């Protein structure tokens, strides 16, 4: 079963609780016990907050340093680097990589001609890929509660990124175009909320698998395919594509068999 960040947080919180109980039970009589219990409480509290906020960075770091291999149900395994899913089938290794795709425009915001052109770009991007690729889309209705504050914050962050890129001596034209689309997307969502239109959410990721005679060979082939897909999709559609690792990769792996049943659970998983 895949490691879940909440279990790390729960374990750290339990350590803090044990330390707190130790302090109360000692009654201040034994200074050594008080010091040990105090350290447990402090480290547990820090660990709970750290894993809750930055677990996606800490867990891969811990597994990589400790060389921990996660064994999953069905014979799958996650190497210490937390960057690929492996499986041995008949002496041949299969390696799967996941890529997150951030789309900043919707079809409803484009004209018919723009949608036709966009579809042509997508077909060209797919036709240049010589191996099987899976595109996954999850669509859900967002809870409007607190949604406006969140997208206004995202809008401000996108405007800041755009302003910083514009202020560079030699701004990247593709980045500016992407940032402008992101700003326009957030503005459009704010306008839709103002008009009373319920917001829709979209989660998109790409899956690619390669084979090899060893774990290293399969992983290298999968990494090469992932890099090619990242360049092809981002250039053809001008979207942000990221190779997923750690908890983000594990979520996509879990979503292959079961997805969050509610919009709230899905948003908690990706925000």
Coordinates of C-alpha atoms in Angstrom, one line a residue:
X1 CA 0.0 0.0 0.0
X2 CA 1.3 3.5 -0.8
X3 CA 2.6 5.7 1.9
X4 CA 0.2 8.5 2.8
X5 CA 1.5 11.8 4.1
X6 CA -1.3 11.9 6.7
X7 CA 0.1 8.8 8.4
X8 CA 3.5 10.6 8.9
X9 CA 1.6 13.6 10.4
X10 CA -0.5 11.3 12.6
X11 CA 2.6 9.4 13.8
X12 CA 4.4 12.7 14.7
X13 CA 1.3 14.0 16.5
X14 CA 1.2 10.7 18.5
X15 CA 4.8 11.2 19.4
X16 CA 4.0 14.7 20.6
X17 CA 1.0 13.4 22.6
X18 CA 3.2 10.7 24.3
X19 CA 5.7 13.3 25.3
X20 CA 3.0 15.5 26.7
X21 CA 1.6 12.6 28.7
X22 CA 5.1 11.8 30.0
X23 CA 5.5 15.3 31.3
X24 CA 2.2 15.2 33.2
X25 CA 2.7 11.7 34.5
X26 CA 6.2 12.5 35.8
X27 CA 4.8 15.4 37.8
X28 CA 8.1 17.2 37.6
X29 CA 9.8 14.7 39.9
X30 CA 12.4 13.3 37.4
X31 CA 14.2 16.0 35.4
X32 CA 15.6 13.4 33.0
X33 CA 12.2 12.1 32.2
X34 CA 10.9 15.6 31.8
X35 CA 13.7 16.4 29.3
X36 CA 13.1 13.3 27.2
X37 CA 9.3 13.8 27.3
X38 CA 9.8 17.5 26.4
X39 CA 12.0 16.6 23.4
X40 CA 9.5 14.0 22.2
X41 CA 6.7 16.6 22.5
X42 CA 8.7 19.2 20.6
X43 CA 10.0 16.9 17.9
X44 CA 6.5 15.4 17.4
X45 CA 4.8 18.7 17.1
X46 CA 7.4 20.0 14.6
X47 CA 7.2 16.8 12.6
X48 CA 3.4 16.9 12.4
X49 CA 3.4 20.4 11.0
X50 CA 6.4 19.7 8.7
X51 CA 4.8 16.5 7.2
X52 CA 1.4 18.2 6.9
X53 CA 2.9 21.3 5.0
X54 CA 6.0 19.9 3.3
X55 CA 5.6 16.1 3.3
X56 CA 5.8 16.0 -0.5
X57 CA 9.4 17.1 -0.1
X58 CA 10.3 15.4 3.1
X59 CA 9.1 11.9 2.4
X60 CA 11.1 11.4 -0.8
X61 CA 14.1 12.9 0.9
X62 CA 13.8 10.4 3.8
X63 CA 13.2 7.4 1.6
X64 CA 16.1 8.4 -0.7
X65 CA 18.5 8.9 2.2
X66 CA 17.4 5.7 4.0
X67 CA 17.2 3.8 0.7
X68 CA 13.6 2.7 1.5
X69 CA 11.8 0.7 -1.2
X70 CA 8.0 0.9 -1.0
X71 CA 6.4 -2.4 -1.8
X72 CA 2.8 -2.0 -3.2
X73 CA -0.1 -4.4 -3.6
X74 CA 0.1 -6.2 -6.9
X75 CA 3.8 -6.5 -7.1
X76 CA 4.5 -2.8 -7.7
X77 CA 7.4 -1.0 -6.0
X78 CA 8.6 2.5 -5.6
X79 CA 12.4 3.0 -5.5
X80 CA 14.0 5.3 -2.9
X81 CA 14.0 8.2 -5.4
X82 CA 10.2 8.2 -5.4
X83 CA 10.2 9.1 -9.1
X84 CA 8.9 6.0 -10.9
X85 CA 6.6 3.0 -10.4
X86 CA 8.2 -0.4 -11.2
X87 CA 6.9 -3.9 -11.7
X88 CA 8.6 -7.2 -12.7
X89 CA 6.6 -9.2 -15.2
X90 CA 8.2 -12.5 -16.4
X91 CA 11.7 -11.2 -15.8
X92 CA 11.1 -8.0 -17.7
X93 CA 10.8 -4.7 -15.8
X94 CA 8.1 -2.1 -16.5
X95 CA 8.6 1.5 -15.4
X96 CA 5.8 4.1 -15.3
X97 CA 6.2 7.8 -15.0
X98 CA 3.5 10.4 -14.5
X99 CA 3.3 14.0 -15.7
X100 CA 1.0 16.7 -14.4
X101 CA -0.6 19.0 -17.0
X102 CA -1.8 22.5 -16.0
X103 CA -4.3 23.9 -18.6
X104 CA -5.0 27.6 -18.3
X105 CA -7.7 27.9 -21.0
X106 CA -11.1 26.2 -21.4
X107 CA -12.9 25.4 -24.6
X108 CA -15.8 27.6 -23.6
X109 CA -13.5 30.6 -23.5
X110 CA -12.3 30.1 -27.1
X111 CA -14.0 30.8 -30.5
X112 CA -14.9 27.9 -32.8
X113 CA -11.9 28.6 -35.0
X114 CA -9.6 28.7 -32.0
X115 CA -10.9 25.4 -30.7
X116 CA -10.3 23.8 -34.2
X117 CA -6.7 25.1 -34.2
X118 CA -6.2 23.9 -30.7
X119 CA -7.5 20.4 -31.6
X120 CA -5.1 20.4 -34.6
X121 CA -2.2 21.2 -32.3
X122 CA -3.2 18.4 -30.0
X123 CA -3.4 15.9 -32.8
X124 CA 0.0 16.9 -34.1
X125 CA 1.5 16.5 -30.6
X126 CA 0.0 13.1 -30.2
X127 CA 1.0 11.9 -33.7
X128 CA 4.6 12.7 -33.0
X129 CA 4.7 10.3 -30.0
X130 CA 5.7 6.8 -31.0
X131 CA 4.6 4.9 -27.9
X132 CA 1.4 4.4 -26.0
X133 CA 0.4 7.4 -23.8
X134 CA -2.5 7.7 -21.4
X135 CA -4.1 11.1 -20.9
X136 CA -6.4 11.3 -17.8
X137 CA -8.9 14.0 -17.0
X138 CA -10.9 14.3 -13.8
X139 CA -13.7 16.9 -13.8
X140 CA -15.7 18.0 -10.8
X141 CA -17.9 20.8 -9.5
X142 CA -16.0 23.0 -7.1
X143 CA -17.4 24.1 -3.7
X144 CA -18.0 27.8 -4.0
X145 CA -17.2 28.2 -0.2
X146 CA -13.8 29.9 0.1
X147 CA -13.2 29.3 -3.6
X148 CA -13.3 33.0 -4.5
X149 CA -10.6 33.9 -1.9
X150 CA -8.4 31.1 -3.2
X151 CA -8.7 32.1 -6.9
X152 CA -8.1 35.8 -6.0
X153 CA -4.9 34.7 -4.3
X154 CA -3.9 32.6 -7.3
X155 CA -4.7 35.5 -9.6
X156 CA -2.4 37.8 -7.6
X157 CA 0.4 35.3 -7.7
X158 CA 0.0 34.8 -11.5
X159 CA 0.1 38.6 -12.0
X160 CA 3.3 38.8 -9.9
X161 CA 5.0 36.0 -12.0
X162 CA 4.0 37.8 -15.2
X163 CA 5.3 41.2 -13.9
X164 CA 8.6 39.6 -12.9
X165 CA 9.0 38.0 -16.3
X166 CA 8.2 41.3 -18.1
X167 CA 10.8 43.1 -16.0
X168 CA 13.6 40.8 -17.1
X169 CA 16.1 42.3 -19.7
X170 CA 15.3 39.4 -22.0
X171 CA 11.9 38.0 -21.1
X172 CA 10.9 34.5 -22.3
X173 CA 8.1 34.9 -24.9
X174 CA 6.6 31.5 -24.2
X175 CA 6.6 32.0 -20.5
X176 CA 5.0 35.4 -20.8
X177 CA 2.3 33.9 -23.1
X178 CA 1.7 31.1 -20.5
X179 CA 1.6 33.6 -17.6
X180 CA -0.8 35.8 -19.5
X181 CA -3.1 32.9 -20.1
X182 CA -3.0 31.9 -16.4
X183 CA -3.8 35.5 -15.4
X184 CA -6.7 35.5 -17.9
X185 CA -7.9 32.2 -16.6
X186 CA -8.1 33.4 -13.0
X187 CA -9.8 36.6 -14.2
X188 CA -12.4 34.6 -16.1
X189 CA -13.1 32.4 -13.1
X190 CA -13.6 35.5 -10.9
X191 CA -16.0 37.0 -13.5
X192 CA -17.9 33.7 -13.7
X193 CA -18.4 33.7 -10.0
X194 CA -19.6 37.3 -10.1
X195 CA -22.2 36.3 -12.7
X196 CA -23.3 33.4 -10.5
X197 CA -21.8 30.6 -12.7
X198 CA -20.8 27.5 -10.6
X199 CA -17.0 26.8 -11.0
X200 CA -15.8 23.6 -12.6
X201 CA -12.5 22.0 -11.7
X202 CA -10.1 19.9 -14.0
X203 CA -7.3 17.7 -12.9
X204 CA -5.1 16.4 -15.9
X205 CA -2.2 14.0 -15.9
X206 CA -0.3 11.9 -18.4
X207 CA 1.0 8.3 -17.9
X208 CA 3.8 6.6 -19.9
X209 CA 5.4 3.2 -19.5
X210 CA 8.7 1.7 -20.7
X211 CA 10.3 -1.7 -20.4
X212 CA 13.8 -2.9 -19.8
X213 CA 15.9 -5.9 -18.8
X214 CA 16.7 -4.3 -15.5
X215 CA 15.2 -1.7 -13.1
X216 CA 17.8 0.9 -14.2
X217 CA 17.2 0.3 -17.9
X218 CA 13.4 0.5 -17.6
X219 CA 13.6 3.6 -15.4
X220 CA 16.0 5.3 -17.9
X221 CA 13.7 4.5 -20.8
X222 CA 10.6 5.8 -18.9
X223 CA 12.5 9.0 -18.0
X224 CA 13.4 9.6 -21.7
X225 CA 9.8 9.1 -22.7
X226 CA 8.6 11.5 -20.0
X227 CA 11.1 14.2 -21.0
X228 CA 10.0 13.8 -24.6
X229 CA 6.3 14.0 -23.7
X230 CA 7.0 17.1 -21.5
X231 CA 8.7 18.9 -24.3
X232 CA 6.1 17.8 -27.0
X233 CA 3.0 18.6 -25.0
X234 CA 4.2 21.9 -23.5
X235 CA 5.4 23.2 -26.8
X236 CA 2.4 22.1 -28.9
X237 CA -0.3 23.3 -26.5
X238 CA 1.7 25.9 -24.6
X239 CA 0.7 24.5 -21.2
X240 CA 2.7 23.8 -18.1
X241 CA 3.9 20.1 -17.8
X242 CA 5.7 18.8 -14.8
X243 CA 7.2 15.3 -14.2
X244 CA 5.6 14.1 -11.0
X245 CA 7.5 12.5 -8.1
X246 CA 6.8 11.6 -4.5
X247 CA 3.3 12.0 -3.1
X248 CA 2.0 13.6 -6.4
X249 CA 3.1 10.5 -8.4
X250 CA 1.6 8.1 -5.8
X251 CA -1.7 9.9 -6.0
X252 CA -1.8 9.4 -9.8
X253 CA -0.9 5.7 -9.3
X254 CA -3.8 5.3 -6.8
X255 CA -6.2 7.1 -9.1
X256 CA -5.6 4.4 -11.7
X257 CA -7.9 2.1 -9.6
X258 CA -9.9 4.5 -7.4
X259 CA -10.5 8.2 -7.5
X260 CA -11.7 10.6 -4.7
X261 CA -15.5 10.2 -4.5
X262 CA -16.2 13.9 -3.6
X263 CA -14.9 17.2 -4.9
X264 CA -13.7 18.1 -1.3
X265 CA -11.5 15.0 -1.1
X266 CA -10.1 15.7 -4.6
X267 CA -9.3 19.3 -3.8
X268 CA -7.6 18.3 -0.5
X269 CA -5.4 15.9 -2.5
X270 CA -4.1 18.4 -5.0
X271 CA -4.2 21.8 -3.1

